[in-house]
Amino acid sequence: MTRLTRLPAVSAAALALGLIAAPAVQALDLSSMSPDERAAFGEEVRAYLLENPEVILEAVNKLEQQQAANEAARDDALVAEHLTALHDDGYSWVGGNPDGDITLVEFMDYRCGYCRRAAPEVEQLVSGDGNIRLIIKEFPILGEASVLTSRFAIATRLVAGDDAYKEVHDALITLSGEPNEGTLRRLAEGLDLDADAILARMSDPEIARQLQDTRALAQQLAISGTPTFVLGEELLRGYLPADQMEIMVADIREKRS
């Protein structure tokens, strides 16, 4: 029987984990091994890993870094492909500084706890900076109550304009309890808005189209949760505090200069 030449344990383990150069891998043809040789090789790998378990963590960390880099590259490509729809869809509310040098897009749901947590952080970032263009994408994904509030917000904009939308948006993001027609009517009346006109407009097909188009855009960007941000040309999945976004804004401007 052909006997397996005993390899140094580090070499055997590294080969198994793919952590050494390709020529060394080619020098050892695993496919030509006999069953006994494979078993011996496996024992070498097992012994090394038991003696040096940190190698497994190194390999896992390397894999996670590669996956993160691949996901970031994919997200960058998706944003670049859909940048016009993100920045200029013709219907989403635009606030902050409309002529700002950086655009922040937020996909949000009024019933989302993290969106509620993010709201004052976004306000702090935009108002404190003064040169950020903010775009809100109504993306109700948490059931009928979410759809109802988004319809109400969009109907307010169609009936009463952008300033009224901002007031309603801010009120809805802090609204307690389940929204219903009575709750929304009282909210509108409390803001001196025409509640009857807004409630009647909620069934407008234009609102359904806007929500459908935003959902389609989210699907194209592989967005399934809220809040999701696009800051500049970078996709940010999940809640971020204002200070972290401020650092990212500064980095974007530094790279442009």
PDB file of C-alpha atoms in Angstrom, residues 54-161:
ATOM      1  CA  GLU A  54      -7.651  30.161  16.617  1.00  0.00           C
ATOM      2  CA  VAL A  55      -7.035  29.138  12.998  1.00  0.00           C
ATOM      3  CA  ILE A  56     -10.753  28.415  12.647  1.00  0.00           C
ATOM      4  CA  LEU A  57     -11.606  31.897  13.929  1.00  0.00           C
ATOM      5  CA  GLU A  58      -9.115  33.420  11.503  1.00  0.00           C
ATOM      6  CA  ALA A  59     -10.705  31.547   8.616  1.00  0.00           C
ATOM      7  CA  VAL A  60     -14.229  32.527   9.704  1.00  0.00           C
ATOM      8  CA  ASN A  61     -13.200  36.168  10.078  1.00  0.00           C
ATOM      9  CA  LYS A  62     -11.633  36.146   6.652  1.00  0.00           C
ATOM     10  CA  LEU A  63     -14.773  34.639   5.148  1.00  0.00           C
ATOM     11  CA  GLU A  64     -16.996  37.206   6.878  1.00  0.00           C
ATOM     12  CA  GLN A  65     -14.791  40.034   5.590  1.00  0.00           C
ATOM     13  CA  GLN A  66     -15.001  38.665   2.062  1.00  0.00           C
ATOM     14  CA  GLN A  67     -18.772  38.306   2.307  1.00  0.00           C
ATOM     15  CA  ALA A  68     -19.135  41.850   3.673  1.00  0.00           C
ATOM     16  CA  ALA A  69     -16.996  43.217   0.851  1.00  0.00           C
ATOM     17  CA  ASN A  70     -19.036  41.301  -1.730  1.00  0.00           C
ATOM     18  CA  GLU A  71     -22.317  42.550  -0.252  1.00  0.00           C
ATOM     19  CA  ALA A  72     -21.049  46.145  -0.177  1.00  0.00           C
ATOM     20  CA  ALA A  73     -19.973  45.910  -3.819  1.00  0.00           C
ATOM     21  CA  ARG A  74     -23.369  44.484  -4.751  1.00  0.00           C
ATOM     22  CA  ASP A  75     -25.177  47.269  -2.881  1.00  0.00           C
ATOM     23  CA  ASP A  76     -23.006  49.933  -4.539  1.00  0.00           C
ATOM     24  CA  ALA A  77     -23.880  48.528  -7.960  1.00  0.00           C
ATOM     25  CA  LEU A  78     -27.602  48.448  -7.110  1.00  0.00           C
ATOM     26  CA  VAL A  79     -27.603  52.059  -5.899  1.00  0.00           C
ATOM     27  CA  ALA A  80     -25.727  53.233  -8.993  1.00  0.00           C
ATOM     28  CA  GLU A  81     -28.228  51.435 -11.219  1.00  0.00           C
ATOM     29  CA  HIS A  82     -31.267  52.957  -9.497  1.00  0.00           C
ATOM     30  CA  LEU A  83     -29.904  56.363  -8.457  1.00  0.00           C
ATOM     31  CA  THR A  84     -32.387  58.336 -10.575  1.00  0.00           C
ATOM     32  CA  ALA A  85     -35.377  56.542  -9.036  1.00  0.00           C
ATOM     33  CA  LEU A  86     -33.898  57.104  -5.577  1.00  0.00           C
ATOM     34  CA  HIS A  87     -33.211  60.822  -6.024  1.00  0.00           C
ATOM     35  CA  ASP A  88     -35.872  61.952  -8.479  1.00  0.00           C
ATOM     36  CA  ASP A  89     -38.965  59.730  -8.642  1.00  0.00           C
ATOM     37  CA  GLY A  90     -41.269  62.724  -9.059  1.00  0.00           C
ATOM     38  CA  TYR A  91     -43.473  62.040  -6.037  1.00  0.00           C
ATOM     39  CA  SER A  92     -41.488  61.433  -2.836  1.00  0.00           C
ATOM     40  CA  TRP A  93     -41.328  64.280  -0.325  1.00  0.00           C
ATOM     41  CA  VAL A  94     -38.066  66.252  -0.393  1.00  0.00           C
ATOM     42  CA  GLY A  95     -36.938  68.170   2.670  1.00  0.00           C
ATOM     43  CA  GLY A  96     -33.835  69.506   4.329  1.00  0.00           C
ATOM     44  CA  ASN A  97     -31.852  71.599   1.869  1.00  0.00           C
ATOM     45  CA  PRO A  98     -33.234  70.846  -1.620  1.00  0.00           C
ATOM     46  CA  ASP A  99     -29.925  72.070  -3.074  1.00  0.00           C
ATOM     47  CA  GLY A 100     -27.760  70.197  -0.575  1.00  0.00           C
ATOM     48  CA  ASP A 101     -24.500  68.613  -1.661  1.00  0.00           C
ATOM     49  CA  ILE A 102     -25.446  65.227  -0.158  1.00  0.00           C
ATOM     50  CA  THR A 103     -28.753  63.379  -0.475  1.00  0.00           C
ATOM     51  CA  LEU A 104     -30.113  61.130   2.280  1.00  0.00           C
ATOM     52  CA  VAL A 105     -32.940  58.786   1.261  1.00  0.00           C
ATOM     53  CA  GLU A 106     -34.945  56.949   3.933  1.00  0.00           C
ATOM     54  CA  PHE A 107     -37.268  53.998   3.344  1.00  0.00           C
ATOM     55  CA  MET A 108     -39.523  54.087   6.403  1.00  0.00           C
ATOM     56  CA  ASP A 109     -42.656  52.693   8.032  1.00  0.00           C
ATOM     57  CA  TYR A 110     -44.565  54.729  10.624  1.00  0.00           C
ATOM     58  CA  ARG A 111     -45.200  51.618  12.746  1.00  0.00           C
ATOM     59  CA  CYS A 112     -41.541  50.569  12.775  1.00  0.00           C
ATOM     60  CA  GLY A 113     -39.915  50.969  16.194  1.00  0.00           C
ATOM     61  CA  TYR A 114     -36.466  51.582  14.743  1.00  0.00           C
ATOM     62  CA  CYS A 115     -37.870  54.167  12.324  1.00  0.00           C
ATOM     63  CA  ARG A 116     -39.340  55.967  15.309  1.00  0.00           C
ATOM     64  CA  ARG A 117     -36.006  55.770  17.074  1.00  0.00           C
ATOM     65  CA  ALA A 118     -34.216  57.057  13.975  1.00  0.00           C
ATOM     66  CA  ALA A 119     -36.570  60.013  13.385  1.00  0.00           C
ATOM     67  CA  PRO A 120     -34.971  62.470  15.858  1.00  0.00           C
ATOM     68  CA  GLU A 121     -31.507  61.307  14.757  1.00  0.00           C
ATOM     69  CA  VAL A 122     -32.331  62.080  11.114  1.00  0.00           C
ATOM     70  CA  GLU A 123     -33.793  65.443  12.125  1.00  0.00           C
ATOM     71  CA  GLN A 124     -30.661  66.246  14.132  1.00  0.00           C
ATOM     72  CA  LEU A 125     -28.393  65.298  11.234  1.00  0.00           C
ATOM     73  CA  VAL A 126     -30.300  67.252   8.595  1.00  0.00           C
ATOM     74  CA  SER A 127     -30.995  70.391  10.623  1.00  0.00           C
ATOM     75  CA  GLY A 128     -27.548  70.456  12.203  1.00  0.00           C
ATOM     76  CA  ASP A 129     -25.714  70.052   8.906  1.00  0.00           C
ATOM     77  CA  GLY A 130     -27.800  72.422   6.809  1.00  0.00           C
ATOM     78  CA  ASN A 131     -26.563  71.072   3.484  1.00  0.00           C
ATOM     79  CA  ILE A 132     -28.293  67.683   3.265  1.00  0.00           C
ATOM     80  CA  ARG A 133     -31.216  66.924   0.973  1.00  0.00           C
ATOM     81  CA  LEU A 134     -33.648  64.500   2.637  1.00  0.00           C
ATOM     82  CA  ILE A 135     -36.013  62.241   0.680  1.00  0.00           C
ATOM     83  CA  ILE A 136     -38.685  60.151   2.411  1.00  0.00           C
ATOM     84  CA  LYS A 137     -39.799  56.910   0.776  1.00  0.00           C
ATOM     85  CA  GLU A 138     -43.123  55.689   2.168  1.00  0.00           C
ATOM     86  CA  PHE A 139     -42.511  51.944   2.553  1.00  0.00           C
ATOM     87  CA  PRO A 140     -45.278  50.423   4.730  1.00  0.00           C
ATOM     88  CA  ILE A 141     -44.385  46.772   5.373  1.00  0.00           C
ATOM     89  CA  LEU A 142     -45.834  46.083   8.830  1.00  0.00           C
ATOM     90  CA  GLY A 143     -49.448  45.420   7.959  1.00  0.00           C
ATOM     91  CA  GLU A 144     -52.619  47.329   7.242  1.00  0.00           C
ATOM     92  CA  ALA A 145     -52.029  49.950   9.949  1.00  0.00           C
ATOM     93  CA  SER A 146     -48.779  50.879   8.237  1.00  0.00           C
ATOM     94  CA  VAL A 147     -50.475  51.112   4.838  1.00  0.00           C
ATOM     95  CA  LEU A 148     -53.236  53.258   6.348  1.00  0.00           C
ATOM     96  CA  THR A 149     -50.806  55.785   7.824  1.00  0.00           C
ATOM     97  CA  SER A 150     -48.759  56.006   4.625  1.00  0.00           C
ATOM     98  CA  ARG A 151     -51.921  56.550   2.582  1.00  0.00           C
ATOM     99  CA  PHE A 152     -52.924  59.311   4.998  1.00  0.00           C
ATOM    100  CA  ALA A 153     -49.508  60.995   4.770  1.00  0.00           C
ATOM    101  CA  ILE A 154     -49.446  60.890   0.971  1.00  0.00           C
ATOM    102  CA  ALA A 155     -53.068  62.090   0.767  1.00  0.00           C
ATOM    103  CA  THR A 156     -52.134  65.028   2.980  1.00  0.00           C
ATOM    104  CA  ARG A 157     -49.364  65.993   0.581  1.00  0.00           C
ATOM    105  CA  LEU A 158     -51.680  65.745  -2.426  1.00  0.00           C
ATOM    106  CA  VAL A 159     -54.353  67.851  -0.720  1.00  0.00           C
ATOM    107  CA  ALA A 160     -52.354  70.353   1.330  1.00  0.00           C
ATOM    108  CA  GLY A 161     -48.761  70.338   0.082  1.00  0.00           C
TER     109      GLY A 161
END
